[in-house]
XYZ file of N, CA and C in Angstrom:
816
model
N 0.925 -1.137 0.002
C 0.048 0.167 0.145
C 0.930 1.235 0.101
N 0.637 2.303 -0.718
C 1.169 3.480 -0.736
C 1.064 4.522 0.579
N 2.020 5.315 0.694
C 1.788 6.147 1.742
C 1.678 7.692 1.403
N 1.444 7.975 0.247
C 0.979 9.306 -0.121
C 2.480 10.215 -0.360
N 3.433 9.706 -0.439
C 4.830 10.441 -0.401
C 5.271 10.484 -1.941
N 5.133 11.659 -2.690
C 5.460 11.570 -4.113
C 6.896 11.015 -4.408
N 6.925 10.152 -5.251
C 8.210 9.640 -5.709
C 8.857 8.751 -4.512
N 8.070 8.252 -3.508
C 8.680 7.744 -2.378
C 9.573 8.636 -1.461
N 9.796 8.133 -0.321
C 10.641 8.779 0.686
C 11.400 7.991 1.551
N 12.774 7.956 1.263
C 13.664 7.142 2.186
C 13.640 7.589 3.423
N 13.526 6.662 4.427
C 13.567 7.116 5.823
C 14.076 5.893 6.719
N 13.992 6.180 7.940
C 14.374 5.009 8.812
C 13.473 5.190 10.254
N 13.367 4.172 10.919
C 12.738 4.225 12.158
C 13.487 5.178 13.207
N 12.584 5.680 14.086
C 13.448 6.502 15.043
C 12.493 6.767 16.370
N 13.032 7.227 17.432
C 12.464 7.674 18.539
C 12.795 9.085 18.908
N 14.003 9.625 18.555
C 14.437 10.833 18.793
C 15.324 11.426 17.515
N 15.480 12.646 17.393
C 16.104 13.313 16.220
C 17.605 12.583 16.129
N 18.066 12.200 17.421
C 19.478 11.742 17.299
C 19.581 10.218 16.600
N 18.275 9.693 16.340
C 18.336 8.443 15.599
C 18.416 8.607 14.110
N 18.350 9.981 13.640
C 18.208 10.268 12.257
C 19.543 10.774 11.667
N 20.034 10.029 10.802
C 21.360 10.319 10.156
C 21.153 11.709 9.156
N 22.124 12.363 9.030
C 22.065 13.474 8.108
C 21.301 14.632 8.667
N 21.026 14.840 9.835
C 20.393 16.076 10.481
C 18.789 15.922 10.090
N 18.348 14.719 9.893
C 16.923 14.585 9.884
C 16.165 14.847 11.111
N 14.869 14.860 10.990
C 14.110 15.265 12.106
C 13.055 13.950 12.275
N 12.972 13.473 13.509
C 12.045 12.357 14.061
C 10.695 12.758 14.164
N 9.592 12.236 13.538
C 8.327 12.690 13.729
C 7.445 11.458 13.939
N 6.472 11.705 14.695
C 5.519 10.463 14.942
C 4.721 10.090 13.774
N 4.541 8.771 13.356
C 3.590 8.211 12.380
C 3.131 7.014 12.971
N 2.085 6.615 12.112
C 1.336 5.339 12.717
C 2.353 4.264 12.726
N 2.524 3.497 13.848
C 3.432 2.438 14.039
C 4.819 2.795 14.697
N 5.027 4.131 14.773
C 6.209 4.716 15.647
C 6.809 6.006 15.015
N 8.168 6.004 14.585
C 8.677 7.444 14.302
C 9.335 7.219 12.947
N 9.391 8.386 12.256
C 10.081 8.377 10.833
C 10.941 9.502 10.754
N 12.179 9.277 10.182
C 13.064 10.509 9.889
C 12.680 11.297 8.548
N 12.430 12.552 8.680
C 12.064 13.300 7.499
C 13.136 14.668 7.507
N 12.957 15.338 6.441
C 14.071 16.323 5.971
C 13.447 17.647 6.855
N 14.382 18.343 7.507
C 13.989 19.505 8.125
C 13.805 20.761 6.948
N 13.120 21.760 7.296
C 13.039 22.861 6.334
C 12.767 24.161 7.084
N 12.979 25.271 6.340
C 12.508 26.609 6.896
C 11.406 27.093 5.988
N 11.376 26.797 4.771
C 10.470 27.152 3.857
C 10.093 26.080 2.755
N 9.135 26.270 1.831
C 8.901 25.337 0.798
C 9.968 25.033 -0.269
N 10.819 26.114 -0.280
C 12.047 26.090 -1.126
C 13.131 24.989 -0.695
N 13.022 24.743 0.604
C 13.909 23.771 1.109
C 13.526 22.132 0.907
N 12.234 21.981 0.175
C 11.505 20.763 0.105
C 11.637 20.386 -1.352
N 11.632 19.173 -1.620
C 11.465 18.485 -2.945
C 9.957 18.949 -3.496
N 9.960 18.637 -4.889
C 8.686 18.858 -5.571
C 7.630 18.020 -4.946
N 6.562 18.555 -4.745
C 5.367 17.676 -4.147
C 5.304 17.789 -2.695
N 6.169 18.499 -2.195
C 6.213 18.481 -0.625
C 6.138 19.950 -0.296
N 5.542 19.983 1.091
C 5.545 21.502 1.670
C 6.241 21.505 2.992
N 6.668 22.616 3.404
C 7.309 22.832 4.699
C 6.312 22.954 5.757
N 6.085 21.986 6.607
C 4.945 21.914 7.566
C 5.163 22.782 8.710
N 4.273 23.184 9.505
C 4.101 24.009 10.566
C 5.269 23.534 11.667
N 5.872 22.335 11.663
C 6.820 22.048 12.529
C 8.171 21.958 11.845
N 8.206 22.611 10.831
C 9.578 22.687 9.927
C 10.174 21.448 9.399
N 9.158 20.526 8.931
C 9.646 19.356 8.278
C 8.958 19.315 6.922
N 9.577 18.678 6.038
C 9.064 18.553 4.618
C 7.953 17.387 4.541
N 6.743 17.579 4.292
C 5.629 16.695 4.103
C 4.971 16.833 2.815
N 4.328 15.729 2.407
C 3.666 15.966 1.006
C 2.380 16.665 1.155
N 2.114 17.565 0.181
C 0.672 18.011 0.095
C -0.323 16.984 -0.037
N -1.536 17.309 0.273
C -2.673 16.218 0.267
C -4.074 16.979 0.006
N -4.900 16.144 -0.451
C -6.320 16.768 -0.651
C -7.271 15.739 -0.033
N -6.887 14.549 0.492
C -7.922 13.665 1.197
C -7.068 12.855 2.157
N -7.599 12.359 3.014
C -7.102 11.465 4.275
C -6.588 10.267 3.491
N -7.107 9.797 2.399
C -6.557 8.635 1.602
C -5.226 8.583 1.221
N -4.831 9.970 1.101
C -3.323 10.136 0.851
C -2.366 10.248 1.966
N -2.932 10.029 3.153
C -2.172 10.145 4.405
C -2.229 8.698 5.048
N -2.100 7.683 4.648
C -2.322 6.406 5.582
C -1.095 6.278 6.489
N 0.012 6.880 6.137
C 1.111 6.616 7.256
C 1.143 7.667 8.291
N 0.404 8.909 8.240
C 0.423 9.925 9.216
C -1.088 10.401 9.708
N -2.042 9.743 9.263
C -3.232 10.183 9.819
C -4.193 10.864 8.936
N -4.457 12.222 9.102
C -5.510 12.822 8.296
C -4.827 14.066 7.575
N -5.661 14.445 6.485
C -5.200 15.603 5.591
C -5.873 16.806 6.165
N -5.163 17.835 6.562
C -5.767 19.183 7.064
C -5.099 20.200 6.330
N -5.812 21.031 5.630
C -5.237 22.356 4.798
C -4.089 21.943 4.031
N -4.136 20.766 3.375
C -3.052 20.460 2.481
C -1.974 19.720 3.006
N -1.853 19.485 4.437
C -0.854 18.797 5.079
C -1.283 17.361 5.711
N -0.397 16.368 5.611
C -0.790 15.176 6.343
C -0.328 15.400 7.766
N -1.338 15.206 8.639
C -1.019 15.304 10.120
C -0.926 14.226 10.806
N 0.009 13.802 11.733
C -0.025 12.695 12.499
C -1.125 12.753 13.604
N -1.700 11.614 13.959
C -2.755 11.560 15.027
C -2.090 11.780 16.330
N -2.599 12.240 17.412
C -2.014 12.367 18.712
C -1.469 11.052 19.162
N -0.315 11.040 19.864
C 0.144 9.847 20.436
C -0.594 9.209 21.573
N -0.736 8.003 21.492
C -1.566 7.418 22.541
C -0.705 7.440 23.781
N -1.257 6.943 25.052
C -0.611 6.874 26.269
C 0.650 6.134 26.143
N 1.797 6.398 26.668
C 2.973 5.814 26.631
C 3.821 6.005 25.360
N 3.198 6.757 24.514
C 3.775 7.021 23.041
C 4.792 8.201 23.222
N 5.587 8.535 22.035
C 6.618 9.689 22.277
C 5.973 10.880 22.083
N 6.615 11.924 22.527
C 6.034 13.255 22.405
C 7.005 14.572 22.762
N 6.769 15.632 22.384
C 7.621 16.749 22.614
C 6.905 17.909 23.297
N 5.496 17.783 23.319
C 4.720 18.911 23.899
C 3.424 18.189 24.381
N 2.585 18.880 25.202
C 1.362 18.431 25.679
C 0.509 18.098 24.577
N 0.440 19.021 23.450
C -0.643 18.764 22.511
C -0.294 17.714 21.433
N 0.814 17.058 21.594
C 1.095 15.877 20.950
C 0.490 14.681 21.470
N -0.096 14.788 22.739
C -0.739 13.551 23.380
C -2.086 13.544 23.310
N -2.772 12.292 22.976
C -4.222 12.315 23.116
C -4.684 12.549 24.580
N -3.970 12.176 25.618
C -4.493 12.380 26.895
C -4.011 13.639 27.484
N -3.232 14.509 26.864
C -2.967 15.937 27.058
C -1.748 16.282 27.884
N -0.912 15.351 28.244
C 0.223 15.623 28.989
C 1.440 14.987 28.517
N 2.525 15.603 28.158
C 3.766 14.967 27.700
C 4.833 15.214 28.832
N 5.360 14.029 29.295
C 6.508 13.903 30.315
C 7.870 14.161 29.384
N 8.210 15.357 29.137
C 9.241 15.673 28.070
C 10.625 15.090 28.661
N 11.380 14.742 27.590
C 12.882 14.308 27.646
C 13.763 15.415 28.136
N 13.487 16.688 27.585
C 14.166 17.865 28.125
C 14.001 18.156 29.444
N 12.923 17.878 30.203
C 12.701 18.479 31.460
C 12.619 17.266 32.317
N 12.300 16.029 32.083
C 12.170 14.979 32.891
C 13.085 13.826 32.753
N 13.727 13.871 31.523
C 14.547 12.684 31.220
C 13.963 11.494 30.699
N 12.741 11.657 30.197
C 12.072 10.401 29.577
C 12.521 10.465 28.123
N 13.240 9.384 27.670
C 13.666 9.262 26.230
C 12.405 9.307 25.287
N 12.695 10.491 24.336
C 11.613 10.605 23.413
C 10.361 11.247 23.796
N 10.218 11.515 25.134
C 8.950 12.153 25.704
C 8.167 10.843 25.958
N 7.061 11.060 26.827
C 6.129 9.920 27.153
C 4.707 10.657 27.487
N 3.716 10.083 26.811
C 2.538 10.567 26.920
C 1.712 10.069 27.989
N 1.030 10.985 28.863
C 0.172 10.390 29.892
C -1.120 11.532 30.018
N -1.593 11.657 31.173
C -2.674 12.525 31.365
C -3.098 12.376 32.707
N -3.863 13.403 33.223
C -4.561 13.187 34.624
C -5.872 12.591 34.403
N -6.376 11.823 35.317
C -7.595 11.025 35.055
C -8.179 10.858 36.568
N -9.562 10.505 36.495
C -10.269 10.080 37.789
C -10.416 8.627 37.864
N -9.805 7.805 38.723
C -9.989 6.284 38.608
C -11.482 5.931 38.314
N -12.542 6.468 38.931
C -13.825 6.029 38.764
C -14.534 6.907 37.593
N -13.752 7.769 36.948
C -14.425 8.658 35.710
C -14.214 8.037 34.486
N -14.137 8.987 33.247
C -13.836 8.532 31.950
C -12.659 7.916 31.686
N -12.771 7.036 30.615
C -11.478 6.346 30.226
C -10.411 7.381 29.881
N -9.217 7.060 29.733
C -8.101 7.938 29.319
C -8.248 8.010 27.631
N -8.191 9.190 27.219
C -8.359 9.545 25.866
C -7.196 8.892 25.125
N -6.141 8.600 25.771
C -4.964 7.952 24.809
C -4.962 6.412 24.945
N -6.047 5.813 25.483
C -6.208 4.421 25.441
C -5.602 3.603 26.488
N -4.822 4.395 27.451
C -4.141 3.754 28.606
C -5.292 3.554 29.851
N -4.733 2.944 30.865
C -5.446 2.713 31.992
C -5.256 3.925 32.962
N -6.315 4.112 33.815
C -6.182 5.254 34.894
C -5.626 4.557 36.134
N -4.302 5.006 36.419
C -3.530 4.236 37.489
C -3.894 5.225 38.740
N -4.389 4.699 39.786
C -4.688 5.480 41.024
C -3.526 5.906 41.675
N -3.507 7.184 42.294
C -2.550 7.659 43.055
C -2.936 7.837 44.522
N -1.949 8.100 45.330
C -2.276 8.030 46.893
C -3.288 9.249 47.077
N -3.223 10.369 46.332
C -3.993 11.443 46.639
C -5.225 11.502 46.158
N -5.729 10.177 45.611
C -7.085 10.020 45.201
C -7.361 10.407 43.743
N -6.353 10.738 43.104
C -6.533 11.189 41.582
C -5.837 9.996 40.887
N -5.485 10.321 39.652
C -4.813 9.152 38.774
C -4.049 9.630 37.582
N -3.295 8.875 36.941
C -2.735 9.257 35.749
C -2.792 8.132 34.708
N -2.759 8.571 33.444
C -2.837 7.597 32.399
C -1.809 6.923 32.045
N -1.610 5.483 31.903
C -0.156 4.808 31.442
C -0.699 3.644 30.925
N 0.136 2.835 30.373
C -0.127 1.388 29.813
C 0.525 0.327 30.627
N -0.228 -0.445 31.239
C 0.384 -1.336 32.166
C 1.443 -2.271 31.457
N 2.419 -2.806 32.080
C 3.376 -3.744 31.458
C 3.622 -5.128 32.282
N 3.977 -6.174 31.897
C 4.400 -7.271 32.569
C 5.998 -7.605 32.500
N 6.494 -7.379 31.563
C 8.122 -7.433 31.499
C 8.564 -6.198 30.660
N 9.799 -6.001 30.801
C 10.444 -4.696 30.144
C 10.219 -4.726 28.616
N 10.263 -6.076 28.030
C 9.978 -6.046 26.628
C 8.699 -5.301 26.114
N 7.775 -5.256 27.084
C 6.512 -4.551 26.656
C 6.615 -3.044 26.505
N 7.770 -2.550 27.073
C 8.012 -1.042 26.886
C 8.746 -0.628 25.828
N 8.710 0.770 25.495
C 9.536 1.273 24.477
C 11.107 1.040 24.874
N 11.906 1.466 23.878
C 13.370 1.515 24.077
C 13.488 2.584 24.993
N 14.544 2.257 26.002
C 14.862 3.219 27.044
C 14.000 3.251 28.397
N 13.007 2.313 28.347
C 12.271 2.363 29.648
C 12.289 0.750 30.146
N 11.995 0.723 31.435
C 11.939 -0.730 32.008
C 10.519 -0.604 32.748
N 10.095 -2.113 32.880
C 8.889 -2.351 33.482
C 9.148 -2.481 35.066
N 8.512 -1.414 35.746
C 8.858 -1.331 37.220
C 7.434 -1.395 37.841
N 7.131 -2.540 38.704
C 5.818 -2.538 39.379
C 4.699 -2.382 38.505
N 4.988 -3.040 37.234
C 3.745 -3.084 36.330
C 3.576 -1.892 35.444
N 4.536 -0.982 35.437
C 4.372 0.409 34.630
C 5.707 0.546 34.046
N 5.728 1.128 32.698
C 6.993 1.534 31.984
C 7.580 2.701 32.581
N 8.725 2.702 33.183
C 9.357 3.893 33.532
C 10.582 4.228 33.031
N 10.930 5.500 32.792
C 12.275 5.908 32.393
C 13.423 5.208 33.274
N 14.471 4.787 32.715
C 15.398 4.061 33.343
C 16.611 4.931 34.030
N 16.290 6.053 34.472
C 17.474 6.823 35.085
C 17.751 6.092 36.425
N 19.010 6.227 36.600
C 19.517 5.618 37.848
C 20.493 6.522 38.669
N 20.872 7.650 38.088
C 21.690 8.580 38.784
C 21.322 10.078 38.115
N 21.926 11.017 38.816
C 21.616 12.525 38.571
C 22.210 12.712 37.186
N 23.292 12.061 37.013
C 24.107 12.407 35.706
C 23.303 12.193 34.328
N 22.144 11.371 34.515
C 21.379 11.086 33.477
C 20.251 12.062 33.042
N 20.098 13.032 34.036
C 19.187 14.126 33.798
C 19.679 15.315 32.957
N 19.021 15.640 31.967
C 19.394 16.688 31.052
C 19.511 18.010 31.679
N 18.521 18.456 32.418
C 18.529 19.764 33.088
C 19.422 20.034 34.062
N 20.229 21.051 34.173
C 21.200 21.437 35.241
C 20.332 21.488 36.543
N 20.818 20.786 37.678
C 20.376 20.889 38.983
C 19.170 19.914 39.196
N 18.668 19.102 38.090
C 17.723 18.059 38.227
C 18.330 16.850 38.939
N 17.437 16.208 39.605
C 17.895 14.888 40.333
C 16.998 13.707 39.909
N 17.674 12.551 40.035
C 17.129 11.244 39.509
C 16.276 10.844 40.833
N 14.938 10.507 40.621
C 14.299 9.741 41.697
C 14.484 8.369 41.282
N 15.260 7.652 41.901
C 15.631 6.146 41.373
C 14.278 5.245 41.609
N 13.515 5.506 42.585
C 12.373 4.716 42.845
C 11.235 4.806 41.624
N 11.164 5.963 40.975
C 10.274 6.120 39.887
C 10.813 6.200 38.482
N 12.252 6.469 38.534
C 12.958 6.608 37.291
C 12.662 8.034 36.808
N 12.018 9.042 37.518
C 11.736 10.420 36.941
C 13.094 11.299 37.287
N 13.462 12.016 36.150
C 14.392 13.174 36.611
C 13.549 14.419 37.122
N 13.820 14.803 38.272
C 12.973 15.949 38.698
C 13.686 17.196 38.630
N 13.188 18.098 37.848
C 13.915 19.453 37.732
C 13.815 20.224 38.941
N 14.690 21.267 39.025
C 14.650 22.078 40.368
C 13.415 23.050 40.045
N 12.880 23.151 41.062
C 11.532 24.229 41.052
C 12.001 25.583 40.820
N 11.094 26.364 40.019
C 11.480 27.862 39.811
C 10.851 28.636 40.943
N 10.855 29.930 40.827
C 10.569 30.833 41.820
C 9.031 31.346 41.466
N 8.408 30.935 40.436
C 7.257 31.596 40.294
C 5.955 30.919 40.952
N 5.335 31.774 41.644
C 4.236 31.275 42.506
C 2.880 31.208 41.595
N 1.945 30.553 42.046
C 0.760 30.251 41.279
C 0.245 31.377 40.671
N -0.071 31.586 39.413
C -0.614 32.643 38.812
C 0.521 33.611 38.093
N 1.670 33.541 38.356
C 2.702 34.294 37.796
C 3.144 33.779 36.380
N 3.664 34.663 35.617
C 4.017 34.652 34.219
C 5.142 33.370 34.247
N 5.163 32.672 32.969
C 6.186 31.643 32.773
C 6.295 31.252 31.306
N 7.263 30.622 31.061
C 7.406 30.072 29.510
C 7.788 28.550 29.687
N 8.136 27.975 30.988
C 8.615 26.617 30.989
C 8.187 26.086 32.355
N 7.974 24.873 32.425
C 7.678 24.263 33.823
C 8.582 24.666 34.887
N 9.909 24.794 34.547
C 10.810 24.969 35.533
C 10.927 26.463 36.030
N 10.098 27.380 35.449
C 9.923 28.740 36.063
C 9.049 28.723 37.198
N 8.420 27.636 37.516
C 7.219 27.756 38.515
C 7.613 26.746 39.685
N 7.141 27.304 40.902
C 7.318 26.445 42.334
C 6.574 25.198 42.017
N 5.484 25.031 41.291
C 4.658 23.835 41.237
C 5.144 23.041 40.025
N 6.169 23.441 39.324
C 6.774 22.783 38.144
C 5.702 22.404 37.071
N 4.819 23.473 36.947
C 3.797 23.274 35.891
C 3.388 24.627 35.314
N 3.609 24.911 33.933
C 3.575 26.137 33.291
C 2.340 25.893 32.182
N 1.305 26.713 32.270
C 0.462 26.804 31.095
C 1.069 27.944 30.217
N 1.922 27.676 29.344
C 2.496 28.540 28.452
C 1.647 29.086 27.399
N 1.903 30.340 27.097
C 1.003 31.302 26.112
C 1.417 30.449 24.860
N 2.413 29.878 24.663
C 2.804 29.358 23.258
C 1.783 28.051 23.067
N 1.641 27.182 24.098
C 0.724 26.072 23.796
C -0.687 26.364 24.237
N -0.956 27.415 25.147
C -2.386 27.641 25.498
C -2.561 29.142 25.260
N -2.802 29.777 24.296
C -2.790 31.267 23.895
C -3.941 32.076 24.954
N -4.866 31.331 25.461
C -5.621 32.060 26.358
C -5.090 32.336 27.705
N -3.888 31.713 27.963
C -3.246 31.963 29.289
C -2.166 33.022 28.932
N -2.506 34.225 28.837
C -1.679 35.372 28.471
C -0.495 35.509 29.192
N 0.734 35.489 28.663
C 2.028 35.562 29.448
C 2.464 34.210 30.134
N 1.572 33.136 29.943
C 1.928 32.035 30.723
C 1.388 32.078 32.143
N 1.068 30.997 32.780
C 0.628 31.076 34.019
C 1.100 29.822 34.886
N 1.603 30.086 36.017
C 2.156 28.982 36.781
C 0.953 28.320 37.620
N 0.979 27.046 37.782
C 0.097 26.451 38.564
C 0.781 25.279 39.308
N 0.304 24.982 40.274
C 0.832 23.759 41.244
C -0.463 22.785 41.243
N -0.324 21.621 41.587
C -1.421 20.509 41.634
C -1.919 20.361 43.023
N -3.144 20.306 43.335
C -3.658 20.088 44.623
C -4.696 18.910 44.669
N -5.203 18.547 45.861
C -6.303 17.577 46.178
C -7.606 18.411 46.331
N -8.438 18.396 45.407
C -9.752 19.202 45.504
C -10.591 18.835 46.918
N -10.280 17.495 47.213
C -11.201 17.074 48.375
C -10.823 17.683 49.694
N -9.408 18.039 49.872
C -8.856 18.593 51.005
C -8.404 19.910 50.927
N -8.271 20.476 49.544
C -7.690 21.746 49.417
C -6.222 21.905 49.532
N -5.532 20.778 49.854
C -4.149 20.854 50.184
C -3.202 20.631 48.760
N -1.975 21.037 48.962
C -0.946 20.704 47.842
C -0.606 21.918 47.125
N -1.028 23.169 47.342
C -0.634 24.312 46.549
C 0.524 24.942 47.106
N 1.746 24.430 46.460
C 3.112 24.807 46.853
C 3.444 26.344 46.489
N 2.514 26.716 45.526
C 2.748 28.012 44.943
C 1.995 29.139 45.447
N 1.208 28.939 46.618
C 0.533 29.665 47.495
C -0.848 30.118 46.761
N -1.396 29.284 45.865
C -2.747 29.640 45.218
C -3.988 28.943 45.924
N -4.878 29.129 45.349
C -6.323 28.598 45.777
C -6.404 27.275 45.108
N -6.942 26.099 45.739
C -7.148 24.807 44.960
C -8.528 24.879 44.433
N -8.551 24.577 42.951
C -9.757 24.643 42.310
C -10.423 23.131 42.206
N -11.506 22.927 41.668
C -12.139 21.804 41.796
C -11.618 20.845 40.548
N -10.772 21.298 39.677
C -10.084 20.657 38.558
C -8.699 19.979 39.161
N -8.318 20.444 40.555
C -7.119 19.920 41.082
C -5.779 20.886 40.504
N -6.164 22.034 40.043
C -5.122 22.968 39.651
C -5.167 24.119 40.864
N -3.978 24.770 41.177
C -3.911 25.881 42.113
C -3.723 27.199 41.207
N -4.735 28.116 41.645
C -4.672 29.473 40.706
C -4.575 30.540 41.661
N -3.978 31.807 41.271
C -3.721 32.836 42.053
C -4.966 33.296 42.602
N -4.976 33.316 44.071
C -6.173 33.822 44.849
C -6.715 35.088 44.711
N -7.933 35.437 44.700
C -8.292 36.680 44.501
C -9.779 36.825 45.164
N -10.235 38.322 45.313
C -11.437 38.557 45.911
C -12.328 39.297 44.701
N -11.572 39.928 43.689
C -12.326 40.638 42.701
C -11.213 40.836 41.465
N -11.766 41.291 40.370
C -10.876 41.256 39.087
C -9.627 42.071 39.356
N -9.715 43.009 40.236
C -8.658 43.924 40.385
C -7.437 43.116 41.139
N -7.656 42.143 41.579
C -6.464 41.197 42.348
C -5.919 40.399 41.364
N -6.311 40.398 40.068
C -5.773 39.498 38.981
C -4.877 40.376 38.111
N -3.914 39.785 37.395
C -3.209 40.700 36.372
C -3.824 40.838 35.129
N -3.374 41.621 34.299
C -4.002 41.971 33.171
C -4.441 40.717 32.170
N -5.443 40.724 31.691
C -5.999 39.432 30.855
C -6.682 38.457 31.593
N -6.975 38.600 32.916
C -7.523 37.508 33.825
C -8.506 38.235 34.696
N -9.546 37.427 35.067
C -10.588 37.760 35.952
C -10.879 36.778 37.031
N -11.412 37.457 38.232
C -11.721 36.632 39.251
C -12.800 35.609 39.216
N -12.683 34.292 39.322
C -13.872 33.489 39.072
C -13.432 32.387 40.366
N -14.728 32.290 41.247
C -14.594 31.208 42.231
C -13.259 31.397 43.038
N -12.821 32.499 43.338
C -11.798 32.852 44.160
C -10.377 32.698 43.508
N -10.349 32.398 42.274
C -9.043 32.324 41.525
C -9.013 33.072 40.307
N -7.731 33.412 39.930
C -7.712 34.218 38.562
C -7.676 33.335 37.420
N -8.545 33.591 36.487
C -8.693 32.766 35.334
C -8.560 33.657 34.124
N -8.251 33.260 32.694
C -8.355 34.004 31.513
C -9.755 34.704 31.330
N -9.730 36.044 31.050
C -10.836 36.733 30.594
C -11.574 36.055 29.437
N -12.818 36.009 29.501
C -13.514 35.404 28.317
C -13.850 36.454 27.332
């Protein structure tokens, strides 16, 4: 079966850009990853190809049938579907369940898709199972029996695929430490309190940034921390715990919020 690539396209399987010879870029496709040519404009691409919004050369298309390798045709581009739980990612919007544990910040090879969930609520959008946590919440993941069930760079620990960091030296961000028990590289917390501006998770006390680049309604970016709505506890950034488990800058009126935000249920939210 064809894949909609004019004149064919030589590539190799990959999980990260470093797997691509000749300076290629690793992008998600159905069944794994593929190395494609990087670009700055259409002039950098072969005939029949366009420079996509992620600066890679992709074939132009007019229907989904021309994109069996990468999902759907949108505005002339073949777009990959969101990664499933445990799949590779570089940002939250790459993941069906909405959260990317990135390689750059947490040391997870190729990134790792997950999401927050309620154990007794809806199923994970990325097809994984909702794994309960001690605070009553949950996260989306794909259970494993042995390490062979996991992607390269991961091991099966207590039934879940975890990044295999064993020392701080394996963590990419300066000052990050390896939590050997979970396999997570934990970045150093920033100084941004709940509600302050940010561009990256490491800008925030709670290590979570709703960046304007990914979420345009959060003007200037917005630091949050995570909490338990049942108890209201967990707001390390000094905010107020909302029903969705996020901590937001506390307020009594709109005047207490920064520009672009309004006071709703005691917390500062983007203006509608």
